[in-house]
Coordinates of C-alpha atoms in Angstrom, one line a residue:
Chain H
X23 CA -21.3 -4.9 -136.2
X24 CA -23.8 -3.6 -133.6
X25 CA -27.1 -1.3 -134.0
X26 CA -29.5 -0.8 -131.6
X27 CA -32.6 1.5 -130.9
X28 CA -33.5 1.8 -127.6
X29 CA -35.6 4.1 -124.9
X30 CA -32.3 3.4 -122.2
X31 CA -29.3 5.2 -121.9
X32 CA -26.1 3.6 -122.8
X33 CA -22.8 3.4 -121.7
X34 CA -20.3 5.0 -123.8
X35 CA -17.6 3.8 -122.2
X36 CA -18.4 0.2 -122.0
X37 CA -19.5 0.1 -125.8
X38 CA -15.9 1.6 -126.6
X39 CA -14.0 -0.7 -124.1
X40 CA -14.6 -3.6 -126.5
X41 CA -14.9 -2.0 -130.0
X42 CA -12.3 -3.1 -131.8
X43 CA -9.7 -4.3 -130.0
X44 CA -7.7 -7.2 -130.2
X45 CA -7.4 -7.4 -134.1
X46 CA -4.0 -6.1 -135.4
X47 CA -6.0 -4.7 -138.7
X48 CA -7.2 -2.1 -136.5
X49 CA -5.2 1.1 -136.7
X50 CA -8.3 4.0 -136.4
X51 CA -11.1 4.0 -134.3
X52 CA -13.4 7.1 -134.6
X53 CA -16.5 7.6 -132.0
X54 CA -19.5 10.4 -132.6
X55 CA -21.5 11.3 -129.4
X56 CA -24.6 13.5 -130.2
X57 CA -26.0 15.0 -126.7
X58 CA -29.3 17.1 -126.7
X59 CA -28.4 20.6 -126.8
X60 CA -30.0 24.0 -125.5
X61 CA -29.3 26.6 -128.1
X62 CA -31.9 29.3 -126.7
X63 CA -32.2 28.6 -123.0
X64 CA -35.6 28.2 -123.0
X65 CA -35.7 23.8 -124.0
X66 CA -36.5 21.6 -121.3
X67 CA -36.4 18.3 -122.7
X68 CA -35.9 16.6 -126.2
X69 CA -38.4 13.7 -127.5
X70 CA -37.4 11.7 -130.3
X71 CA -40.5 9.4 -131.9
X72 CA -39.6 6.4 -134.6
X73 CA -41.0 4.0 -136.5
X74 CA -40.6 0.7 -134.7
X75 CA -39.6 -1.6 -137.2
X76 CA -38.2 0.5 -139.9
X77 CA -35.5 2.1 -138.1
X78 CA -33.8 -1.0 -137.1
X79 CA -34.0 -2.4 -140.7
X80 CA -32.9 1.0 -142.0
X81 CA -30.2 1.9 -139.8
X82 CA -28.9 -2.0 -140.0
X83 CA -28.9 -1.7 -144.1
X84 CA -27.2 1.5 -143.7
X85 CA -24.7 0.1 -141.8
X86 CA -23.7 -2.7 -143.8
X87 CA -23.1 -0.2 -146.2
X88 CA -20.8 1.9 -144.4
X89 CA -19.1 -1.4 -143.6
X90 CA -18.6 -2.6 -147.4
X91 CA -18.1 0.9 -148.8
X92 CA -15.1 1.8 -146.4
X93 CA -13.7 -1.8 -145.4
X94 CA -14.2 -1.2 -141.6
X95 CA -13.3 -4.1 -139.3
X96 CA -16.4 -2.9 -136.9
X97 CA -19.4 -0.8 -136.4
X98 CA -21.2 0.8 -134.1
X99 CA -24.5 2.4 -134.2
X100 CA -26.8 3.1 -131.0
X101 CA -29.8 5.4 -131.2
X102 CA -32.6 6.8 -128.5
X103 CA -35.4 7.6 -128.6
X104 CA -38.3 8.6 -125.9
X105 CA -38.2 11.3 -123.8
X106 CA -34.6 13.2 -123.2
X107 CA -33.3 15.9 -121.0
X108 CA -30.6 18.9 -121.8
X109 CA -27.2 17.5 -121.8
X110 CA -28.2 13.4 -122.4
X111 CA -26.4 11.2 -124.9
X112 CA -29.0 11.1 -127.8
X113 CA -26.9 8.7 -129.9
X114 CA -23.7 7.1 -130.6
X115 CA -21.4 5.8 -133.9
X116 CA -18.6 4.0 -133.9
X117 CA -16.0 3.0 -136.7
X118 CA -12.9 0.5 -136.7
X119 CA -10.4 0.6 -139.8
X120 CA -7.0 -0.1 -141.2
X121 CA -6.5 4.0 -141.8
X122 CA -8.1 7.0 -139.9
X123 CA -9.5 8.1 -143.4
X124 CA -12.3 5.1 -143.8
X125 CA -13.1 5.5 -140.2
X126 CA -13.9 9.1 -140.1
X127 CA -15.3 8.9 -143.4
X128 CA -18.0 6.1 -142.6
X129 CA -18.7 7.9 -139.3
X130 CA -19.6 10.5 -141.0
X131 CA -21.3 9.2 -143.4
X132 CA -23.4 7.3 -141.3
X133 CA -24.0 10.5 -138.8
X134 CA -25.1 12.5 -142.4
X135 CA -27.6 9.7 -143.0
X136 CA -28.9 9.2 -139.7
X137 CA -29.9 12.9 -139.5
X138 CA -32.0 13.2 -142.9
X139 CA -32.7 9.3 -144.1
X140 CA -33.4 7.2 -140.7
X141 CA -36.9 7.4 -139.1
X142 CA -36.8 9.7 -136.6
X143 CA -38.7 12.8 -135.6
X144 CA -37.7 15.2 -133.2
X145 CA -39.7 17.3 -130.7
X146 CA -38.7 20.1 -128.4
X147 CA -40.5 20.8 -125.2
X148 CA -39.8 24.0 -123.9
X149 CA -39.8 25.9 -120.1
X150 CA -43.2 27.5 -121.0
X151 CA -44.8 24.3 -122.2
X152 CA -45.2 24.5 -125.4
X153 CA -44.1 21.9 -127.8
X154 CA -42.3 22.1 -131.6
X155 CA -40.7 19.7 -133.8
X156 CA -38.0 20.4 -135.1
X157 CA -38.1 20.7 -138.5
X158 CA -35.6 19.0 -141.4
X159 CA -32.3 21.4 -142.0
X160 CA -31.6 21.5 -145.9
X161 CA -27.7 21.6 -144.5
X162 CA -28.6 17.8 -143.1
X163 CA -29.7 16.9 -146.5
X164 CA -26.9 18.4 -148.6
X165 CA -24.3 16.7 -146.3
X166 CA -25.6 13.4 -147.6
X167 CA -24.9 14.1 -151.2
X168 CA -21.5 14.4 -150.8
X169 CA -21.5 10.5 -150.4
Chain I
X13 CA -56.7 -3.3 -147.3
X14 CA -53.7 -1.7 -146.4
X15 CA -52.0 -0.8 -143.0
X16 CA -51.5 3.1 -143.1
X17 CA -48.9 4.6 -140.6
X18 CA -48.5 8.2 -139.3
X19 CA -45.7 9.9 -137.6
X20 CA -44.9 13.3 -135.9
X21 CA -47.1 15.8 -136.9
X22 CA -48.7 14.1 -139.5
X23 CA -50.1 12.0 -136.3
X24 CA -50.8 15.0 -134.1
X25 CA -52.9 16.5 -137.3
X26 CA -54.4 13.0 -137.7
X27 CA -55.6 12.3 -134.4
X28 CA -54.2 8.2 -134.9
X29 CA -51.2 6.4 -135.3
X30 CA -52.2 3.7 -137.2
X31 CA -55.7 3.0 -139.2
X32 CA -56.8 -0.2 -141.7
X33 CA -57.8 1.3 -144.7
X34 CA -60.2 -0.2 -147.5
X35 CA -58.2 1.1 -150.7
X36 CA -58.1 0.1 -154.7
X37 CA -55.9 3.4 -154.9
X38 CA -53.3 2.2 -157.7
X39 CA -50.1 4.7 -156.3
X40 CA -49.4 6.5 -153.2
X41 CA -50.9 9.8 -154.6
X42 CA -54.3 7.6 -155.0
X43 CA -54.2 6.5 -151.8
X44 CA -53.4 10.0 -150.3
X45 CA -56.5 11.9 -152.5
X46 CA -59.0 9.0 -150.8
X47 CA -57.2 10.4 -147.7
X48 CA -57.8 14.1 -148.1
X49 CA -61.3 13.3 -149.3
X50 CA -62.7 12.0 -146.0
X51 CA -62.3 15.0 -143.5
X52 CA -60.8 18.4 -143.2
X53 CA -57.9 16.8 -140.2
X54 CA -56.6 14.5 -143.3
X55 CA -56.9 17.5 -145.8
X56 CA -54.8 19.3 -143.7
X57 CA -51.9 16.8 -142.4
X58 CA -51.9 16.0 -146.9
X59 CA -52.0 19.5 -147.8
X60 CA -48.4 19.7 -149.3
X61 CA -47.0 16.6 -149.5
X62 CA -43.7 18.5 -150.6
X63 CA -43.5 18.2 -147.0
X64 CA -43.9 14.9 -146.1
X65 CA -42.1 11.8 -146.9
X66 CA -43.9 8.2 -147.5
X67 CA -42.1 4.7 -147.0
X68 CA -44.0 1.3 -148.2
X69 CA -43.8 -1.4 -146.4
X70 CA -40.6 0.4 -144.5
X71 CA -39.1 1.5 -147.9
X72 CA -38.4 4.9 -148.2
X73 CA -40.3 5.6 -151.9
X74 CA -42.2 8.1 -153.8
X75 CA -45.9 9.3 -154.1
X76 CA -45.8 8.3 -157.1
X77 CA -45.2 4.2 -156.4
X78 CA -47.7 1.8 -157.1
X79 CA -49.6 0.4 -153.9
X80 CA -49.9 -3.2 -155.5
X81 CA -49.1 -5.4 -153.2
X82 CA -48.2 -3.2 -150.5
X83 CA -49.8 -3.4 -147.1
X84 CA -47.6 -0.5 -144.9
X85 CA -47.9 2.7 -146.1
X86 CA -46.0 5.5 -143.6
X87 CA -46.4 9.1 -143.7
X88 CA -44.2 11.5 -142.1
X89 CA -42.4 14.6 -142.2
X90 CA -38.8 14.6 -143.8
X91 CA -36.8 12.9 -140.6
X92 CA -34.4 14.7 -138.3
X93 CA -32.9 11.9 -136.5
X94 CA -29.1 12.4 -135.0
Chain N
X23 CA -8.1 22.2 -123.5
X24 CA -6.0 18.9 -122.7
X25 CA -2.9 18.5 -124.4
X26 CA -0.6 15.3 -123.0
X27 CA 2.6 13.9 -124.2
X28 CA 3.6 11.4 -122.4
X29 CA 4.9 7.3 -121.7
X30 CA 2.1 6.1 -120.0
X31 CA -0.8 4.7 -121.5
X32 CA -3.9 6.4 -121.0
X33 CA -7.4 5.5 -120.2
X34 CA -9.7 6.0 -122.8
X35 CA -13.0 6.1 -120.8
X36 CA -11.6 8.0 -117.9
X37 CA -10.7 10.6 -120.7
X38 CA -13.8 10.9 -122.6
X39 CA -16.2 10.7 -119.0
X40 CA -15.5 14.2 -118.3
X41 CA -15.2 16.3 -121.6
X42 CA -17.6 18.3 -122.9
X43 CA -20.1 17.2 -120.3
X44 CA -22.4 19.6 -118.4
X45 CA -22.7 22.6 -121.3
X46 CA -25.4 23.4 -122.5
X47 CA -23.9 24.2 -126.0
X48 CA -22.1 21.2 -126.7
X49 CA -24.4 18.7 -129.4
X50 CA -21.2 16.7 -130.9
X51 CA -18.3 15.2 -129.1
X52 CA -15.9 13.3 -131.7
X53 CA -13.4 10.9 -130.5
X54 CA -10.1 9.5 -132.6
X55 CA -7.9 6.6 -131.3
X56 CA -4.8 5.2 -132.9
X57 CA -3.9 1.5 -132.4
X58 CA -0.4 0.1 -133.2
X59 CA -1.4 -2.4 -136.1
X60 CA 0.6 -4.8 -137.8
X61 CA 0.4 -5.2 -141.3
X62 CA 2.7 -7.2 -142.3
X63 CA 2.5 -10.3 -139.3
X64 CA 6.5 -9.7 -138.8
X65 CA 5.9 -6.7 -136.2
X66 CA 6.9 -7.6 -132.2
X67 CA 6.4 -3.6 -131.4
X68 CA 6.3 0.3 -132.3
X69 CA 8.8 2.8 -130.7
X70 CA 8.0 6.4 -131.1
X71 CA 10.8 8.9 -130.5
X72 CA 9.8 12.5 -129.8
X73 CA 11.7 16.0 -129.6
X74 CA 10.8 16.7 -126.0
X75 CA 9.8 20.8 -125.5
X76 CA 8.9 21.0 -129.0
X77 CA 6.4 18.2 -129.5
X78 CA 4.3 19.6 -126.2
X79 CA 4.6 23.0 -127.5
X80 CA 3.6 22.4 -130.9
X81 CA 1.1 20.2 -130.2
X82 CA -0.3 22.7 -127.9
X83 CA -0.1 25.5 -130.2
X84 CA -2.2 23.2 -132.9
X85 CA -4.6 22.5 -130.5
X86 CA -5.5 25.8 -129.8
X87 CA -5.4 26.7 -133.5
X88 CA -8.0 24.3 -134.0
X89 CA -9.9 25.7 -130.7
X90 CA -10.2 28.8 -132.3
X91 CA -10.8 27.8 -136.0
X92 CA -13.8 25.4 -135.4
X93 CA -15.2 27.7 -132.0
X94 CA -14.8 24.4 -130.0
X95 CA -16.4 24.2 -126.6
X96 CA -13.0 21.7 -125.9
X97 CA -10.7 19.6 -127.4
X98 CA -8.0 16.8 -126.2
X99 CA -4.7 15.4 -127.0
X100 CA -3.0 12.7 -125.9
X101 CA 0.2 11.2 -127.4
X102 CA 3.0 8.7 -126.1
X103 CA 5.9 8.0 -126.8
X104 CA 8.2 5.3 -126.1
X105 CA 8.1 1.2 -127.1
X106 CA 4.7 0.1 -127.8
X107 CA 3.3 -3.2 -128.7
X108 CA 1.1 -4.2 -131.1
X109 CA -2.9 -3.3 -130.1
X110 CA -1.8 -0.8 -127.6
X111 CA -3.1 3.0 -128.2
X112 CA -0.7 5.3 -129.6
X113 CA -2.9 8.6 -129.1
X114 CA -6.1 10.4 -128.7
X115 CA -7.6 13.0 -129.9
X116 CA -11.2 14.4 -128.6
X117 CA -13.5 17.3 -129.9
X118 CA -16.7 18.9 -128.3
X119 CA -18.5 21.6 -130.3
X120 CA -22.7 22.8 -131.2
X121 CA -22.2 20.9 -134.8
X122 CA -20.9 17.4 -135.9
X123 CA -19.4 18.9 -138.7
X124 CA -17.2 21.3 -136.6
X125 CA -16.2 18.5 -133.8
X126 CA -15.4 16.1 -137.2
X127 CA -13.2 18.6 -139.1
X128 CA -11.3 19.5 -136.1
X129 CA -10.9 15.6 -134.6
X130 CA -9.2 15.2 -138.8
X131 CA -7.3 18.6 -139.1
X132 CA -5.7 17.8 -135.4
X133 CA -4.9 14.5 -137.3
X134 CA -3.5 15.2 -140.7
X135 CA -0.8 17.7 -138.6
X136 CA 0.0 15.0 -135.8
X137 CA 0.8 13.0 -138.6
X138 CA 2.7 14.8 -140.5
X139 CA 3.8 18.3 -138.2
X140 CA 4.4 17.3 -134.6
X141 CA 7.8 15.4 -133.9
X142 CA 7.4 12.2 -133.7
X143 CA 9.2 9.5 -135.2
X144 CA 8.1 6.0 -135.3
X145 CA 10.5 2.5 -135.8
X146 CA 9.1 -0.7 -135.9
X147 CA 10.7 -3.6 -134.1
X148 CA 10.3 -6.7 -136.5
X149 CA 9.6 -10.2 -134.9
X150 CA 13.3 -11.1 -136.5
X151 CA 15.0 -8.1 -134.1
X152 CA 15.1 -5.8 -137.4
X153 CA 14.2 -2.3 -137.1
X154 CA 13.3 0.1 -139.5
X155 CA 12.1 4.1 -139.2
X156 CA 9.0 4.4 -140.5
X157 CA 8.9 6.6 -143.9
X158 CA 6.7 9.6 -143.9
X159 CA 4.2 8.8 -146.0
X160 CA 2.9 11.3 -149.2
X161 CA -0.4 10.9 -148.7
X162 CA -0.1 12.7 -145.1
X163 CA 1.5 15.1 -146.5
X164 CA -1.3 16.0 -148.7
X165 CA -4.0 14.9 -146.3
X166 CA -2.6 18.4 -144.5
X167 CA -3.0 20.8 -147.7
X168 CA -6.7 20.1 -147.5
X169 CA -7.0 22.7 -144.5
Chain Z
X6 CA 27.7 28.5 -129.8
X7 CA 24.3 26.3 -130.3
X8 CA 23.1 23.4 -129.2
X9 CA 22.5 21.3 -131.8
X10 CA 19.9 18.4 -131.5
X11 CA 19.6 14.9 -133.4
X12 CA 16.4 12.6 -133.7
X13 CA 15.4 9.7 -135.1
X14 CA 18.1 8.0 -138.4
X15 CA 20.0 11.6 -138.3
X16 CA 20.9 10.8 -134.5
X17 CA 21.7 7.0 -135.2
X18 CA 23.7 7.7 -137.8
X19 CA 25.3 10.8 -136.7
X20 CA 25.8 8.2 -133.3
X21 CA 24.8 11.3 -130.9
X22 CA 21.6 12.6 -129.7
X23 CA 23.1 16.4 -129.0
X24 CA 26.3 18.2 -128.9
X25 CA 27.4 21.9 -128.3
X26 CA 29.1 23.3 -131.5
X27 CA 31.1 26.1 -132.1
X28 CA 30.1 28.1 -135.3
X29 CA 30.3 31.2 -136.8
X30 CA 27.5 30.1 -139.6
X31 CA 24.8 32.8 -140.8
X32 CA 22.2 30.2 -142.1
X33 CA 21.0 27.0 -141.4
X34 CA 22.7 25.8 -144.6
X35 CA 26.3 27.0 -143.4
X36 CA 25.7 25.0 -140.3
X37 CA 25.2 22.1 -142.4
X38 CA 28.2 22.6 -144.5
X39 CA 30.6 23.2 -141.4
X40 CA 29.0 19.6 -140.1
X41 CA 29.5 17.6 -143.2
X42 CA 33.2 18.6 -143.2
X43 CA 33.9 17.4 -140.0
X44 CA 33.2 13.3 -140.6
X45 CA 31.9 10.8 -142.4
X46 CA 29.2 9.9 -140.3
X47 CA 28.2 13.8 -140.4
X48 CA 28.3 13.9 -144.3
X49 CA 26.0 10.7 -144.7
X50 CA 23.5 11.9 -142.3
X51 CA 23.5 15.5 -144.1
X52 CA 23.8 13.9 -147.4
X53 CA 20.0 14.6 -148.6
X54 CA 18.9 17.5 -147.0
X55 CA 15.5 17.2 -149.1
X56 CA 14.9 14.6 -146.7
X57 CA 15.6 16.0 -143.7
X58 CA 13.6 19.0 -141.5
X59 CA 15.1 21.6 -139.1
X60 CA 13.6 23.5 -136.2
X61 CA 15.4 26.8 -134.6
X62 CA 14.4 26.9 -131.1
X63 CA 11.5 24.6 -131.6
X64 CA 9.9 26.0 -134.2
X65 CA 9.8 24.3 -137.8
X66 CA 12.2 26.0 -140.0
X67 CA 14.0 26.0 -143.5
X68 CA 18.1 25.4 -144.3
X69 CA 17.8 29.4 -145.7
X70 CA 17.0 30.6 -142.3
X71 CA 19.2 32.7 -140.3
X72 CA 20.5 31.5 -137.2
X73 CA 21.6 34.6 -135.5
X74 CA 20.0 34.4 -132.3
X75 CA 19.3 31.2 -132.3
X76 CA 20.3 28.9 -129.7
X77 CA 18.8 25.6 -130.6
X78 CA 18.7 23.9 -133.9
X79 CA 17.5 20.2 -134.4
X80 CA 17.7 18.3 -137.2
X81 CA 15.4 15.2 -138.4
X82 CA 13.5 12.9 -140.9
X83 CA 9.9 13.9 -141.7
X84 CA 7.8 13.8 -138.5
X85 CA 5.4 10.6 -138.5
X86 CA 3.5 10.8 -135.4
X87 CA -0.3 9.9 -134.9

């Protein structure tokens, strides 16, 4: 199991290269990419604050209970935060399992919690300057009470 | 004495990040009137705390918690992570 | 739109580097891989058998099913066929779209019908030179009625 | 005359992968009952068809179909790909 906030980029391909391999329980593995998107045309960059400290611990207690709850042979959880351009990877999950239920489930799971339960606050900055956070979508928090 | 945290806007409204405050506030809600009390930047990042979201000592909880024994309080708006 | 079906294996990384990159409406890119596992211990490899012009077809016809369905931005398919061993990746399945929950229902619906719609037929080669087809399994049969 | 196609336990059993046959059969089930005359071999792979699946010219199909016009049938277990 593997979480980590952190300002840098990462390297999807090289977390993926090792992620569950080489263990013959393994039958599903199930990646989520989020990338910072331009819906209107007018964002120039992303910024994502958190609460050093508490995300970690969050995110790492959240995990362990994806882990348990679905009986995954591995996780996978790497999140940004700082200053982002249009198009950059924001974040990354990854699940290992026997069956490609558990491991879509947990990553799902874990992407439902991470938008609406882990400390992080996003702002937009747009072309003109200006500056808005984004604010909480009720769809985010109704996709976590299905779990 | 408690350590009290802001995020986000709650920050922006604020002015700080982080302040020591010298509380006997018994819950969260206490804590937060003393807050509003002191100047019209506080009253308005506490307005509707509908809105925001409070963690103790990096505990998601509730305004109304007791504050015994707690020294981190957070505020923030509801998180949009992802 | 990528739809493969072929021996070879395929390079995960080299896959994924390239899709969905460089739009600007693309927030959620979800990846599947399947792993020949061994269950029982007594497995030496996987051979899949396929119904070559029909499985490319059908397969493709899914795929853009699922394109239009869940207004993805792109999607991916790989699957082999052939002798595989234990460990090695069976197939792939990508999805870029706006939303996590369209990239995530499309990455499982693409899923449920490989697994139970596209013509493929798996025999395991035991450690003690047995074989054995593979039974289709009930529960990915059902897995399919959910869409 | 169609081209009939085997995969999987129906072509082990039935000891051929394709052959071209002769037939004068207006569904899918006729087919099957002109094939499971012919042999032994041909009668134990037909000998459920509950378990087995058709395609006419590469589409999925069912043993009430037609086949006039068809030039391809295959028959085989339940697909388990993935």
């Amino acid at each position: 199991m593997k979480v980590s906030v952190q300002e840098a980029p990462f390297d999807f391909a090289a977390e993926m290269a090792g992620f569950g391999v080489g263990r013959a329980d393994v039958g599903a593995i199930v990646s989520f990419t989020g990338v910072v998107r331009d819906d209107t045309g007018r964002m120039q960059a992303l910024e994502l604050e958190h609460y050093p400290g508490m995300t970690e611990r969050a995110v790492t207690k959240i995990t362990e209970e994806a882990m348990a709850r679905w009986n995954l042979a591995d996780a996978l959880v790497i999140h940004r935060h700082g200053r982002l351009d249009i198009g950059e990877q924001i974040m990354m999950v990854a699940t290992a399992a026997r069956h490609r239920g558990d491991a879509f489930a947990a990553a799902e799971f874990l992407m439902d919690y991470l938008k609406s339960r882990a400390p992080f606050w996003k702002k937009e900055h747009g072309l003109d300057g200006e500056t808005d956070w984004v604010a909480a979508k009720d769809s985010d928090e109704d996709a976590l009470k299905r779990w | 004495m408690v350590e009290v945290l802001y995020f986000a806007w709650v920050r922006e409204r604020i002015g700080k990040a982080r302040e020591s405050v010298e509380t006997n506030a018994a819950t969260v809600a206490d804590l937060v009137a003393e807050l509003r009390a002191r100047e019209p930047r506080y009253e308005a990042a506490f307005a509707d705390t509908s809105a925001l979201r409070v963690a103790l000592d990096q505990e998601l909880s509730e305004f109304d918690a007791a504050l015994s024994g707690v020294r981190e309080v957070a505020f923030f708006p509801p998180m949009t992570g992802g």
